[in-house]
mmCIF file with all atom_site columns, C-alpha atoms in Angstrom:
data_model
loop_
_atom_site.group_PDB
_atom_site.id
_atom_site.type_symbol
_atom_site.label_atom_id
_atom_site.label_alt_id
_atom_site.label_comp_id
_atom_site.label_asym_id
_atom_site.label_entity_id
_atom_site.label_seq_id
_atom_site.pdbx_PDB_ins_code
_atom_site.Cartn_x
_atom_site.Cartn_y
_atom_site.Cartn_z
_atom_site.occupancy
_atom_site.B_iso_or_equiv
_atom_site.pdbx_formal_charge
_atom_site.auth_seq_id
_atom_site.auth_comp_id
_atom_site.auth_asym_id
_atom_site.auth_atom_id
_atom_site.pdbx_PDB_model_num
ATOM 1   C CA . UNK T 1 1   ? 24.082 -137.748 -34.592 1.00 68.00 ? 1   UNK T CA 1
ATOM 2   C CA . UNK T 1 2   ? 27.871 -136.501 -33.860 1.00 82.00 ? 2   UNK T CA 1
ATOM 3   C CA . UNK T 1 3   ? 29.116 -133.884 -36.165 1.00 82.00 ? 3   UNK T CA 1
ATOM 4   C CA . UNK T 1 4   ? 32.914 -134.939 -37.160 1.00 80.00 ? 4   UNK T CA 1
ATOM 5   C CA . UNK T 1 5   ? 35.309 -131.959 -38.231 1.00 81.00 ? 5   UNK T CA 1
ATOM 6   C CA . UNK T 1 6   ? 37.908 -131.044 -40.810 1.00 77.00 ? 6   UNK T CA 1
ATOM 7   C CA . UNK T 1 7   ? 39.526 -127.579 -39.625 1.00 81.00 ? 7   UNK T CA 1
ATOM 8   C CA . UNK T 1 8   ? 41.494 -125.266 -41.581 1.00 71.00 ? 8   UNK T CA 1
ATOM 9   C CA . UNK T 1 9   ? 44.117 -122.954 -40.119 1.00 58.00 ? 9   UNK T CA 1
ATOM 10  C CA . UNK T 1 10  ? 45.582 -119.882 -41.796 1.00 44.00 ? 10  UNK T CA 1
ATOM 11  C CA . UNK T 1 11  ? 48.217 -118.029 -40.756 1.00 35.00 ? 11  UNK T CA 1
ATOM 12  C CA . UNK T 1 12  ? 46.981 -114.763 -38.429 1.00 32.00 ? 12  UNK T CA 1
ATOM 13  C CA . UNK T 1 13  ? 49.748 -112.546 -40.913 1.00 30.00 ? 13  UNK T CA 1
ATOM 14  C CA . UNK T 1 14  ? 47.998 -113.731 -43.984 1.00 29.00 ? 14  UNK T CA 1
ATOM 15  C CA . UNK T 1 15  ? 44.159 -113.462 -42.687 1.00 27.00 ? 15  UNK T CA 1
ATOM 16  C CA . UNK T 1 16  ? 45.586 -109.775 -41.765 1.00 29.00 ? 16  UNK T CA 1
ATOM 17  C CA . UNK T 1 17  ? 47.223 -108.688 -44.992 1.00 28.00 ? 17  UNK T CA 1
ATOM 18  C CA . UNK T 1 18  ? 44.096 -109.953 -46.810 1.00 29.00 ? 18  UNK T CA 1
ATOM 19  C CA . UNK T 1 19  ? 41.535 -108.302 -44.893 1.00 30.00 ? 19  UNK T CA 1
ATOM 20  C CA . UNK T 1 20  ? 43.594 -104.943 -45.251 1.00 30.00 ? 20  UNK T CA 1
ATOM 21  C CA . UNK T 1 21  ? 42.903 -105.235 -48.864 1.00 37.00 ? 21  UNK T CA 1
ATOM 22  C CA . UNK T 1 22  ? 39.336 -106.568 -49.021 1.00 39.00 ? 22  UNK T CA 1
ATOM 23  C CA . UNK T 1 23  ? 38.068 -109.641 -49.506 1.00 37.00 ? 23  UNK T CA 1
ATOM 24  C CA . UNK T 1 24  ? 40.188 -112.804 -49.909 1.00 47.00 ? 24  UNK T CA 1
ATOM 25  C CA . UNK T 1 25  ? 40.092 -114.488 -53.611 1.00 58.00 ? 25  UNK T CA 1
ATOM 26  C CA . UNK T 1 26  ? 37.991 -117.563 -52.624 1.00 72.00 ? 26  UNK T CA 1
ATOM 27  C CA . UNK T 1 27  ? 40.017 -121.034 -52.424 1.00 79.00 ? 27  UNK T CA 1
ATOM 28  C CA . UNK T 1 28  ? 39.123 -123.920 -54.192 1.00 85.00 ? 28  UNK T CA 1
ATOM 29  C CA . UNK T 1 29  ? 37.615 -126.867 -52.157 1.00 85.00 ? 29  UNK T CA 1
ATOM 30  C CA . UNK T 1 30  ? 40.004 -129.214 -53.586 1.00 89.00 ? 30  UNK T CA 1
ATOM 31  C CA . UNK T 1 31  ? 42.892 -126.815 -51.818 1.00 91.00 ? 31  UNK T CA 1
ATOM 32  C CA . UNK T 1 32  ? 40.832 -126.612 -48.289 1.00 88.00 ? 32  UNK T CA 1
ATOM 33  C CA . UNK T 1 33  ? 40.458 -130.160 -48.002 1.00 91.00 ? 33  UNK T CA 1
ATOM 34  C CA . UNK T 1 34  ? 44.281 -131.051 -48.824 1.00 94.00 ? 34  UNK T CA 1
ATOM 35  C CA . UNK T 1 35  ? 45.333 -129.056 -46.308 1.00 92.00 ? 35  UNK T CA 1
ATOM 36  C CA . UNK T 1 36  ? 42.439 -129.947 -43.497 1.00 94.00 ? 36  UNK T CA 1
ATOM 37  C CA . UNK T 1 37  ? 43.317 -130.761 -40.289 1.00 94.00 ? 37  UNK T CA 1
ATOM 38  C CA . UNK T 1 38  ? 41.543 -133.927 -37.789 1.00 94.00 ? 38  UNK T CA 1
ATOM 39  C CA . UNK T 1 39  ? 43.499 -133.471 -34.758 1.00 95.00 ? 39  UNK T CA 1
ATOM 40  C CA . UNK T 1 40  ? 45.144 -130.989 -32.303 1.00 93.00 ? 40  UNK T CA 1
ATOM 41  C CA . UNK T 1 41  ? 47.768 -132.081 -29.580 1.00 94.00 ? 41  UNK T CA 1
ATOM 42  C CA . UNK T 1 42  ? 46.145 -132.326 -26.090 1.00 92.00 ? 42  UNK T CA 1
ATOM 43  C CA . UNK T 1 43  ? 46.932 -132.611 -22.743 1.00 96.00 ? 43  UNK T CA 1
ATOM 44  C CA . UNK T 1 44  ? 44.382 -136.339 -22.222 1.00 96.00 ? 44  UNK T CA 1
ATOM 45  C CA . UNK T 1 45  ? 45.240 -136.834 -19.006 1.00 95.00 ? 45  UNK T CA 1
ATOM 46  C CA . UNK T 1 46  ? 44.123 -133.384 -18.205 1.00 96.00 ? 46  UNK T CA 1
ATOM 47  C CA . UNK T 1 47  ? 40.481 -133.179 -19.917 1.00 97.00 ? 47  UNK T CA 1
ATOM 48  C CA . UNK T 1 48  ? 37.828 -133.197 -17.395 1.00 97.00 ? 48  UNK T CA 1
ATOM 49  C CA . UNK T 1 49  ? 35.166 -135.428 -19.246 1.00 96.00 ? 49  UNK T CA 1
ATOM 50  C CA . UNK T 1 50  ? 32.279 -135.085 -16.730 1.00 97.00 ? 50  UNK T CA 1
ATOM 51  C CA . UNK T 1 51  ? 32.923 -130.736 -17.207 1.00 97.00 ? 51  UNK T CA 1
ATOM 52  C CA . UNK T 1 52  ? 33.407 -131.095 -21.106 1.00 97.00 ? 52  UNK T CA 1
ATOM 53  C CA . UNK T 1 53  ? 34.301 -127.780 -22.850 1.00 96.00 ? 53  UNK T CA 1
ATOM 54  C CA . UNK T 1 54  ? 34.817 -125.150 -20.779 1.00 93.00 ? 54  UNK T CA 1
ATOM 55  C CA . UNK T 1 55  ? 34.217 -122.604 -23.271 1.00 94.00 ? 55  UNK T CA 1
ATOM 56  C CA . UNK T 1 56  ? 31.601 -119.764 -23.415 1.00 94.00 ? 56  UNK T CA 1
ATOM 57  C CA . UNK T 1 57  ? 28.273 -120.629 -23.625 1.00 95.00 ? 57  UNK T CA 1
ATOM 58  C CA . UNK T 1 58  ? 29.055 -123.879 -21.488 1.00 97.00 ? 58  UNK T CA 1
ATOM 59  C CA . UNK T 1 59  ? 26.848 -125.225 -19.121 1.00 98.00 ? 59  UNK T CA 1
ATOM 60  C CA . UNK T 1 60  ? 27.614 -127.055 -15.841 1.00 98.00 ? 60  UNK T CA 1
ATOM 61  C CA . UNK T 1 61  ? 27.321 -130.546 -15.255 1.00 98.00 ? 61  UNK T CA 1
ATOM 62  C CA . UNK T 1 62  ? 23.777 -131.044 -14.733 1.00 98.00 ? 62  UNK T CA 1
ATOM 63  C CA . UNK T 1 63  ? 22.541 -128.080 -14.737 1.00 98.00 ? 63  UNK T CA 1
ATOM 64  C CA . UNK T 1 64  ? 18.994 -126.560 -14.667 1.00 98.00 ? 64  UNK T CA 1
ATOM 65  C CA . UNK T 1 65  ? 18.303 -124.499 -17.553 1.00 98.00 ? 65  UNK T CA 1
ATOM 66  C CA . UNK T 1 66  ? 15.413 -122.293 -18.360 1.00 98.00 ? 66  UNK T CA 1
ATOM 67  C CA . UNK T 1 67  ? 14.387 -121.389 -21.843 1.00 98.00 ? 67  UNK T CA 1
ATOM 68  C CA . UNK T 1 68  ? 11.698 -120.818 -23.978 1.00 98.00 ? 68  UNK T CA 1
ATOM 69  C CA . UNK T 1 69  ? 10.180 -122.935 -26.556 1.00 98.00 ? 69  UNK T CA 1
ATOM 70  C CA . UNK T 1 70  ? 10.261 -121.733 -30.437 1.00 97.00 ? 70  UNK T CA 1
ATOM 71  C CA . UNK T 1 71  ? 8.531  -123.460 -33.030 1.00 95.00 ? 71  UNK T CA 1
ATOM 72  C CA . UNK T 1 72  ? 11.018 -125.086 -35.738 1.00 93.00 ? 72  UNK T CA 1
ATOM 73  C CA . UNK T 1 73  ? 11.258 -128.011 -37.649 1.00 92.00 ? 73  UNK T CA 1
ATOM 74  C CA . UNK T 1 74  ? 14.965 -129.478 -36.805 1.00 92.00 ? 74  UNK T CA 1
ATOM 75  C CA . UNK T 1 75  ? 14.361 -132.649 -38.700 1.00 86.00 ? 75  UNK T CA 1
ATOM 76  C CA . UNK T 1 76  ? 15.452 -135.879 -37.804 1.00 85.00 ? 76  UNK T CA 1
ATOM 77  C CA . UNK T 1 77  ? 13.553 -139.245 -35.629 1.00 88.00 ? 77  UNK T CA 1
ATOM 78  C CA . UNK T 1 78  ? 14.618 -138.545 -32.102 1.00 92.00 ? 78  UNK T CA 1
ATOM 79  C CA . UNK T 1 79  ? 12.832 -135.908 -29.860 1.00 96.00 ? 79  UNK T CA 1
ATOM 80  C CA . UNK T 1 80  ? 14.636 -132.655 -29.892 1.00 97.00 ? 80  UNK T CA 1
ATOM 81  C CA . UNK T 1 81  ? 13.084 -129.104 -30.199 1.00 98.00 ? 81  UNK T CA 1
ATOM 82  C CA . UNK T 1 82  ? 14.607 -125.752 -30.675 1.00 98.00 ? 82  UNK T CA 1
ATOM 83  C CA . UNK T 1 83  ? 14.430 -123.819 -27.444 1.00 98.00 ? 83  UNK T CA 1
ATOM 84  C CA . UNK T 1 84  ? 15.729 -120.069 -26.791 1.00 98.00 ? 84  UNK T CA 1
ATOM 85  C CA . UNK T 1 85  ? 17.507 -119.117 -23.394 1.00 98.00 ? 85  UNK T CA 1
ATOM 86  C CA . UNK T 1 86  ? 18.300 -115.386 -24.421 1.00 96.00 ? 86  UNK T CA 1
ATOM 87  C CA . UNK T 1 87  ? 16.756 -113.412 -27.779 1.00 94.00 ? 87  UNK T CA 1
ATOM 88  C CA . UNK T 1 88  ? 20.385 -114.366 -29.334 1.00 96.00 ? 88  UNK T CA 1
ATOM 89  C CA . UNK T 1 89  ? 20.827 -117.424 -28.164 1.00 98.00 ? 89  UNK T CA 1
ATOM 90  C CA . UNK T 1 90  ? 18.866 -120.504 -29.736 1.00 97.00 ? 90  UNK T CA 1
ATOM 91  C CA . UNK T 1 91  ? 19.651 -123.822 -28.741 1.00 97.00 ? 91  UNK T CA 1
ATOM 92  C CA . UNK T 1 92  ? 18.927 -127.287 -29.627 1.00 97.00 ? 92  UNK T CA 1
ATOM 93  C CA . UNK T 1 93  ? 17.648 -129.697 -26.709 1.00 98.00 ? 93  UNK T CA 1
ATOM 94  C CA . UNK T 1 94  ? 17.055 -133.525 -27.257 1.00 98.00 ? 94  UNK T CA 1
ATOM 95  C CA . UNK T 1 95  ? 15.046 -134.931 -24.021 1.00 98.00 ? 95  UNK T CA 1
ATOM 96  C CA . UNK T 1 96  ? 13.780 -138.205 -23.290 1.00 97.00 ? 96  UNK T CA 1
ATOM 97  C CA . UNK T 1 97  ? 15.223 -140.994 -21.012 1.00 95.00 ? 97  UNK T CA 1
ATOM 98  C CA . UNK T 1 98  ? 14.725 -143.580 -23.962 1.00 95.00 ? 98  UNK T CA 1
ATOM 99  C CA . UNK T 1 99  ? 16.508 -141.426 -26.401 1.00 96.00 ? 99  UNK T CA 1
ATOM 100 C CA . UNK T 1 100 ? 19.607 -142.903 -26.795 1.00 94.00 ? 100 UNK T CA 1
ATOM 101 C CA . UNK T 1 101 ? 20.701 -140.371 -28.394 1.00 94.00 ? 101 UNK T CA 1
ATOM 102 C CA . UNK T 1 102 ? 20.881 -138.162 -24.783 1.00 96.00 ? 102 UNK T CA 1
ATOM 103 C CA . UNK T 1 103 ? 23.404 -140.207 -23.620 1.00 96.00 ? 103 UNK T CA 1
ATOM 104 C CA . UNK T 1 104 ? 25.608 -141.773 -26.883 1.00 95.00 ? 104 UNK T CA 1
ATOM 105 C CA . UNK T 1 105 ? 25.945 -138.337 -28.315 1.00 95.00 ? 105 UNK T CA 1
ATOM 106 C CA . UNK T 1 106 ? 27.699 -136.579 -24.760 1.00 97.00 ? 106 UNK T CA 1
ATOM 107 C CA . UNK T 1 107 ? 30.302 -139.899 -24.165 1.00 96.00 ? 107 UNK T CA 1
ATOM 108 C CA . UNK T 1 108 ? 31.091 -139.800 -28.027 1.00 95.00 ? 108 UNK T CA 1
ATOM 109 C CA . UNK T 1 109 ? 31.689 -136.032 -28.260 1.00 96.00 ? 109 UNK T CA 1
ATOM 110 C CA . UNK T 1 110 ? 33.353 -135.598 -25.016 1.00 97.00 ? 110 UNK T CA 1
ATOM 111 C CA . UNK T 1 111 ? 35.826 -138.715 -26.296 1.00 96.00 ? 111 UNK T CA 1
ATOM 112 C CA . UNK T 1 112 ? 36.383 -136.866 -28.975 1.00 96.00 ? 112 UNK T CA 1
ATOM 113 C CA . UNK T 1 113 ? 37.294 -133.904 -27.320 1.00 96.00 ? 113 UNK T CA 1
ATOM 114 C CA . UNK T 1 114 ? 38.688 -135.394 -25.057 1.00 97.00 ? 114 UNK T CA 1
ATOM 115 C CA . UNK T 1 115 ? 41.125 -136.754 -27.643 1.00 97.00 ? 115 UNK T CA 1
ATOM 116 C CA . UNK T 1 116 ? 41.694 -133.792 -29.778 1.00 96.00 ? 116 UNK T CA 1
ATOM 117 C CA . UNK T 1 117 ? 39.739 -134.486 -32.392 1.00 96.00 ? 117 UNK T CA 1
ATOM 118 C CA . UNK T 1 118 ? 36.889 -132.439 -33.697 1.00 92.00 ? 118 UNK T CA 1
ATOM 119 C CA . UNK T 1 119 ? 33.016 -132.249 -32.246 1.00 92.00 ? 119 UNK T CA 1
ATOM 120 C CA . UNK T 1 120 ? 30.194 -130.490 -31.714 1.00 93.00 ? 120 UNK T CA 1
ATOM 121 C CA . UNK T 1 121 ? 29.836 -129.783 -28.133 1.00 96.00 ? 121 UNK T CA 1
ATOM 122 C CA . UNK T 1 122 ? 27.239 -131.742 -25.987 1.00 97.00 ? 122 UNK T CA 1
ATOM 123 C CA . UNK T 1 123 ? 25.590 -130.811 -22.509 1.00 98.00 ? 123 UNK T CA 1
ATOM 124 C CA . UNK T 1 124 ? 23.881 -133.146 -20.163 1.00 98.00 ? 124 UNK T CA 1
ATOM 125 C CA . UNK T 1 125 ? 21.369 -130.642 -18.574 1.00 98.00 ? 125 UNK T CA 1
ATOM 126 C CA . UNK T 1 126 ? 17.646 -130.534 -16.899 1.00 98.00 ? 126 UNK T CA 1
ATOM 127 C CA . UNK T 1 127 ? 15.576 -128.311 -18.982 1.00 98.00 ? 127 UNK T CA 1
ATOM 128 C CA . UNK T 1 128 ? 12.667 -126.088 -17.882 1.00 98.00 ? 128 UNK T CA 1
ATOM 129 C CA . UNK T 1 129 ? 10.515 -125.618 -21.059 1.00 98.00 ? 129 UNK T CA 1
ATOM 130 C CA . UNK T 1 130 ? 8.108  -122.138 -20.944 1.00 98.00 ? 130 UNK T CA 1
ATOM 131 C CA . UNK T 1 131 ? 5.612  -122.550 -23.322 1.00 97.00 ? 131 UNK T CA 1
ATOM 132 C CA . UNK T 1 132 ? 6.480  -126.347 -24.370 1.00 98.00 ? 132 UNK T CA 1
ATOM 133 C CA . UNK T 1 133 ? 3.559  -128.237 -26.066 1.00 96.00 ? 133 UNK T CA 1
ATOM 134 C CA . UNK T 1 134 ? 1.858  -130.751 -23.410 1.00 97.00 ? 134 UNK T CA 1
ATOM 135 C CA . UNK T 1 135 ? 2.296  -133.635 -26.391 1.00 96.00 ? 135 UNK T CA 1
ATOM 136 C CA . UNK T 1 136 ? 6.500  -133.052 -25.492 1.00 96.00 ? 136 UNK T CA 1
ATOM 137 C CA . UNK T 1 137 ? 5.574  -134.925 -22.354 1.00 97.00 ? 137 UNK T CA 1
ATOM 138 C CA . UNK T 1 138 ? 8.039  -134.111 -19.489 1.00 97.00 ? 138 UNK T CA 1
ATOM 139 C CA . UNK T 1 139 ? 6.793  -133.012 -15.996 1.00 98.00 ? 139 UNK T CA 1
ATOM 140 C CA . UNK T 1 140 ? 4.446  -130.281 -15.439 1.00 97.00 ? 140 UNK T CA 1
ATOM 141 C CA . UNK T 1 141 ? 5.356  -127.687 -13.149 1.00 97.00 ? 141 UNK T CA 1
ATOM 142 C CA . UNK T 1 142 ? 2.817  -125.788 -10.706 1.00 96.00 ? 142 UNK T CA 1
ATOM 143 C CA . UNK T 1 143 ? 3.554  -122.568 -13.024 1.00 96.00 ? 143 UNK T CA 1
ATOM 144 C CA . UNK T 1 144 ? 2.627  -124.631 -16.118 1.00 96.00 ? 144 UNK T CA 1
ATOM 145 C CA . UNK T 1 145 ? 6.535  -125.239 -17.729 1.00 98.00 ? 145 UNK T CA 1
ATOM 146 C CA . UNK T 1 146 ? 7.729  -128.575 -18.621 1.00 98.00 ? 146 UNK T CA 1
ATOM 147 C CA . UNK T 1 147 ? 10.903 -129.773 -17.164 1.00 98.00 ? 147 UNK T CA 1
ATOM 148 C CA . UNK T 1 148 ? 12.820 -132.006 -19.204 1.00 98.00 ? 148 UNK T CA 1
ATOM 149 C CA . UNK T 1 149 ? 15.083 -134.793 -17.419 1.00 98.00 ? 149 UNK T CA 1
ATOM 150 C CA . UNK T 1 150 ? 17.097 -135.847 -18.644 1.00 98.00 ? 150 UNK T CA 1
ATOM 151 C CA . UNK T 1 151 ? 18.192 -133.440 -21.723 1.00 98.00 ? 151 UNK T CA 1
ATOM 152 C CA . UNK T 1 152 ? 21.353 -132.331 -23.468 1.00 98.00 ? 152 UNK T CA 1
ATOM 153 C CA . UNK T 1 153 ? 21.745 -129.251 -25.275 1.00 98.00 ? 153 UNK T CA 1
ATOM 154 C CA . UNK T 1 154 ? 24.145 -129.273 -28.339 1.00 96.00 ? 154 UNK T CA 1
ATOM 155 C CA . UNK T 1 155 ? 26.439 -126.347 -29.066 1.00 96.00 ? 155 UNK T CA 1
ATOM 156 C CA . UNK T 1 156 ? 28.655 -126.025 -32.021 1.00 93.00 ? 156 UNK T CA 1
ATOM 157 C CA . UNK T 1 157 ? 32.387 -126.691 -31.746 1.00 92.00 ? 157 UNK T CA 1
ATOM 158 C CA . UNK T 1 158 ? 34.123 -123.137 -32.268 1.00 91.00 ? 158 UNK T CA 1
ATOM 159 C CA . UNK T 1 159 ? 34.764 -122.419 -35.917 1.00 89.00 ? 159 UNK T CA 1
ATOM 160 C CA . UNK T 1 160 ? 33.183 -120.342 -38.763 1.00 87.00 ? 160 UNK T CA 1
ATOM 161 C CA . UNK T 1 161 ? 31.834 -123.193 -41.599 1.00 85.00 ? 161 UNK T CA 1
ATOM 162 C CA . UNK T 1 162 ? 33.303 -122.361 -44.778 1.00 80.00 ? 162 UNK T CA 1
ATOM 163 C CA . UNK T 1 163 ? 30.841 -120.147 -47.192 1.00 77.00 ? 163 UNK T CA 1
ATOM 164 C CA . UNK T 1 164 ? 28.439 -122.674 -48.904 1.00 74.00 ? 164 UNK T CA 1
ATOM 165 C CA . UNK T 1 165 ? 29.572 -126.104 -47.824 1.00 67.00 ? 165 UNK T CA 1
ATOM 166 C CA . UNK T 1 166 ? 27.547 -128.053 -46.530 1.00 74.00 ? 166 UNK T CA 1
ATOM 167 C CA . UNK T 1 167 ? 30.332 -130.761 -45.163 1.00 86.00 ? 167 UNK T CA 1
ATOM 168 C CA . UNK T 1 168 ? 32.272 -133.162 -46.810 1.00 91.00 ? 168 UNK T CA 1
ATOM 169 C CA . UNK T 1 169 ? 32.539 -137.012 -47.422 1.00 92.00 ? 169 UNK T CA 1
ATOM 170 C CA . UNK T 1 170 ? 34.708 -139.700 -45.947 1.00 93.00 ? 170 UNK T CA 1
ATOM 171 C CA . UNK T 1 171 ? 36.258 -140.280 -49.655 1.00 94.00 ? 171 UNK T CA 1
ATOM 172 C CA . UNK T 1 172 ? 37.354 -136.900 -49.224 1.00 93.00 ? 172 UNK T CA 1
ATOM 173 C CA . UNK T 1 173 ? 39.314 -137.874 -46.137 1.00 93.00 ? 173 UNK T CA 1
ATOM 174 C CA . UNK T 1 174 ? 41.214 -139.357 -48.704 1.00 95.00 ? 174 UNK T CA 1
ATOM 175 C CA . UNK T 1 175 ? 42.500 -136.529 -50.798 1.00 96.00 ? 175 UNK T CA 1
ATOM 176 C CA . UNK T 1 176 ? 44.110 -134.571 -47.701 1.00 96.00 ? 176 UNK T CA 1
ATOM 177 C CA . UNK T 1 177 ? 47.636 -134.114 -48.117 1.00 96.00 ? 177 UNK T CA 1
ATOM 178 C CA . UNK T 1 178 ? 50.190 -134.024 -45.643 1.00 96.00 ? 178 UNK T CA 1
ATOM 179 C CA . UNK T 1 179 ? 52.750 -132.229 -47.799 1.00 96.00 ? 179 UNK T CA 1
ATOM 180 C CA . UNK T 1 180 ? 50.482 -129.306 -48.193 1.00 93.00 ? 180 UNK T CA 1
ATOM 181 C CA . UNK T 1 181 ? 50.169 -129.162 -44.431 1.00 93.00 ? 181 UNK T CA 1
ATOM 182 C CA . UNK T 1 182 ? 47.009 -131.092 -43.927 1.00 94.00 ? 182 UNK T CA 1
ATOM 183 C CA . UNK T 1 183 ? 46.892 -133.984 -41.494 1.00 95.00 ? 183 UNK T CA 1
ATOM 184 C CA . UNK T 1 184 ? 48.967 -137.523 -41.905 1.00 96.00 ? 184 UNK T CA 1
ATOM 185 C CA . UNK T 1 185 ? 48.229 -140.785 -42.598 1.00 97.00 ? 185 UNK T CA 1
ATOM 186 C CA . UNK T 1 186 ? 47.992 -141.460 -38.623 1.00 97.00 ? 186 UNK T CA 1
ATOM 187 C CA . UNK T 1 187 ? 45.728 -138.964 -37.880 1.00 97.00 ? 187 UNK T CA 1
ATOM 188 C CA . UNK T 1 188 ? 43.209 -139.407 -40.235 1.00 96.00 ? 188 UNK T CA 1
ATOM 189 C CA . UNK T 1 189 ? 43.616 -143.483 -39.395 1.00 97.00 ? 189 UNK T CA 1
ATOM 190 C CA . UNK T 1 190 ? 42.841 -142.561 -35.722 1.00 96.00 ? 190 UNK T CA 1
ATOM 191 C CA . UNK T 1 191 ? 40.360 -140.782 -37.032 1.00 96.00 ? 191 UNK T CA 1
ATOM 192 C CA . UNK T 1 192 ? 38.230 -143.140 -38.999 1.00 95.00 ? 192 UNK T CA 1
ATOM 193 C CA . UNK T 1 193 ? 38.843 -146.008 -35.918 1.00 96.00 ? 193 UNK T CA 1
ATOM 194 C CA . UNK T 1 194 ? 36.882 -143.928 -33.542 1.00 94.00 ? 194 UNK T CA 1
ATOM 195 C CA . UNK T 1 195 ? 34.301 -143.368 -36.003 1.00 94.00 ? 195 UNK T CA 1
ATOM 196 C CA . UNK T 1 196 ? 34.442 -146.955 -35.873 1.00 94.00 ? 196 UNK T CA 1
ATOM 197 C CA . UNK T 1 197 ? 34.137 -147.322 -32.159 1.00 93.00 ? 197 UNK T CA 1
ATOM 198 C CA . UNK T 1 198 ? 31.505 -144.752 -31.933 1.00 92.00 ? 198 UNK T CA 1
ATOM 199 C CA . UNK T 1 199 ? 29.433 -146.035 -34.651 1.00 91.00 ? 199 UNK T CA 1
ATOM 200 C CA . UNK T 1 200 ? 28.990 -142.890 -36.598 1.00 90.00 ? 200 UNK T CA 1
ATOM 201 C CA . UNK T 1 201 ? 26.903 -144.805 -38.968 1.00 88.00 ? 201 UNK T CA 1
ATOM 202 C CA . UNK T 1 202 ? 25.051 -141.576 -39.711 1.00 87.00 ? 202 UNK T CA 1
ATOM 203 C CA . UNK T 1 203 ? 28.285 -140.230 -41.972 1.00 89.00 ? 203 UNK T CA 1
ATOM 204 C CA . UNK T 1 204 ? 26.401 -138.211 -44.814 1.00 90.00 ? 204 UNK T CA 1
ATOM 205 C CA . UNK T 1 205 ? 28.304 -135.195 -45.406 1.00 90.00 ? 205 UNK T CA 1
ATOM 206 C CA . UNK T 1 206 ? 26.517 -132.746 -43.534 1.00 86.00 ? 206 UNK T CA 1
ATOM 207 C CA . UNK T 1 207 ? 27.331 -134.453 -40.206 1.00 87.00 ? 207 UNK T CA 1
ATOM 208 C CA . UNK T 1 208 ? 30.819 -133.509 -40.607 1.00 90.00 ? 208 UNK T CA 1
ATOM 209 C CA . UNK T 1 209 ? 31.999 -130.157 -40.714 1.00 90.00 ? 209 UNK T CA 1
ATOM 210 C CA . UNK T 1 210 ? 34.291 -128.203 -42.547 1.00 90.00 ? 210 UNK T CA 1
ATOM 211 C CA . UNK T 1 211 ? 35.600 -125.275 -40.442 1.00 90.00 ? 211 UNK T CA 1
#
């Protein structure tokens, strides 16, 4: 499943003058999504797709990761499980050489990166699993972990989701308006042909966040 996202920019001055008086009067959805943005100008030429995101909390290409295996529910068909590196820092890992999912979800997020448009941020990694159930399969190590190749963990695309929304529709895509600064006609086009081309068939509303 790739997470598609609306962003919403407000000016640094504004998020200042606000804060310096307490909390902000809350802004109706109808006003977030008119003025939502798909895209960001980007350098394409430049984006290293085998690196991905360089941002913090990225791994390398590849890499071997060791975490430790906590017991959630994430929901969902395809093997995944919930898997902490550090106390803070919880991460999702799908595993499993015939999930498709492993390798569909890092080219369609890195494209869309890539691109400038919005994504959660996927990492093509080999996992070593302490404390992962036997039934997970993978390969047992002399030390009794699991390693898990291949893997990806999933990160979230930088952005804080907007208080109590749990995403929002394609018919919504509709309803931005470029004259209250949201994004134009093109964009949100280009937008809806690489959902096309990536077959985001999964498009409920809370695979697409609104940050």
């Amino acid at each position: 499943m790739v997470r598609v996202h609306l962003a919403v920019f407000a000016p640094v001055i504004a998020y200042a003058l606000l804060a310096s008086e307490g909390l902000p009067a809350k802004e109706s959805r109808p006003s977030v999504i008119a003025r939502s943005q798909v895209w960001m100008p980007n350098d394409v030429a430049a984006m290293d797709i085998k690196t991905g995101p360089a941002e913090p909390g990225a791994f390398p290409f590849l890499a071997t990761v060791q975490c430790e295996y906590s017991k959630k529910d994430l929901g969902g068909k395809s093997p995944k499980f919930a898997c902490a590196i550090a106390p803070d820092d919880e991460v999702k890992v799908k595993f499993g050489g015939a999930n498709g999912e492993v390798y569909a979800e890092v080219a369609a997020t890195r494209l869309l990166w890539a691109l400038g448009f919005g994504a959660d941020r996927m990492y093509p990694v080999k996992i070593i699993c302490h404390k992962c159930p036997p039934e997970f399969g993978g390969v047992e190590q002399s030390d009794g972990n699991r390693l898990f190749d291949p893997a990806t963990i999933e990160r979230k695309m930088p952005g804080k989701d907007f208080p109590g929304e749990t995403g929002w529709s394609w018919q919504e895509l509709e309803t931005v308006d470029e004259e209250a600064g949201g994004a134009s006609r093109a964009h949100r086009d280009a937008l809806k042909l690489l959902a096309v081309l990536i077959q985001h068939t999964d498009s409920k509303p809370e695979q697409q966040r609104l940050i």
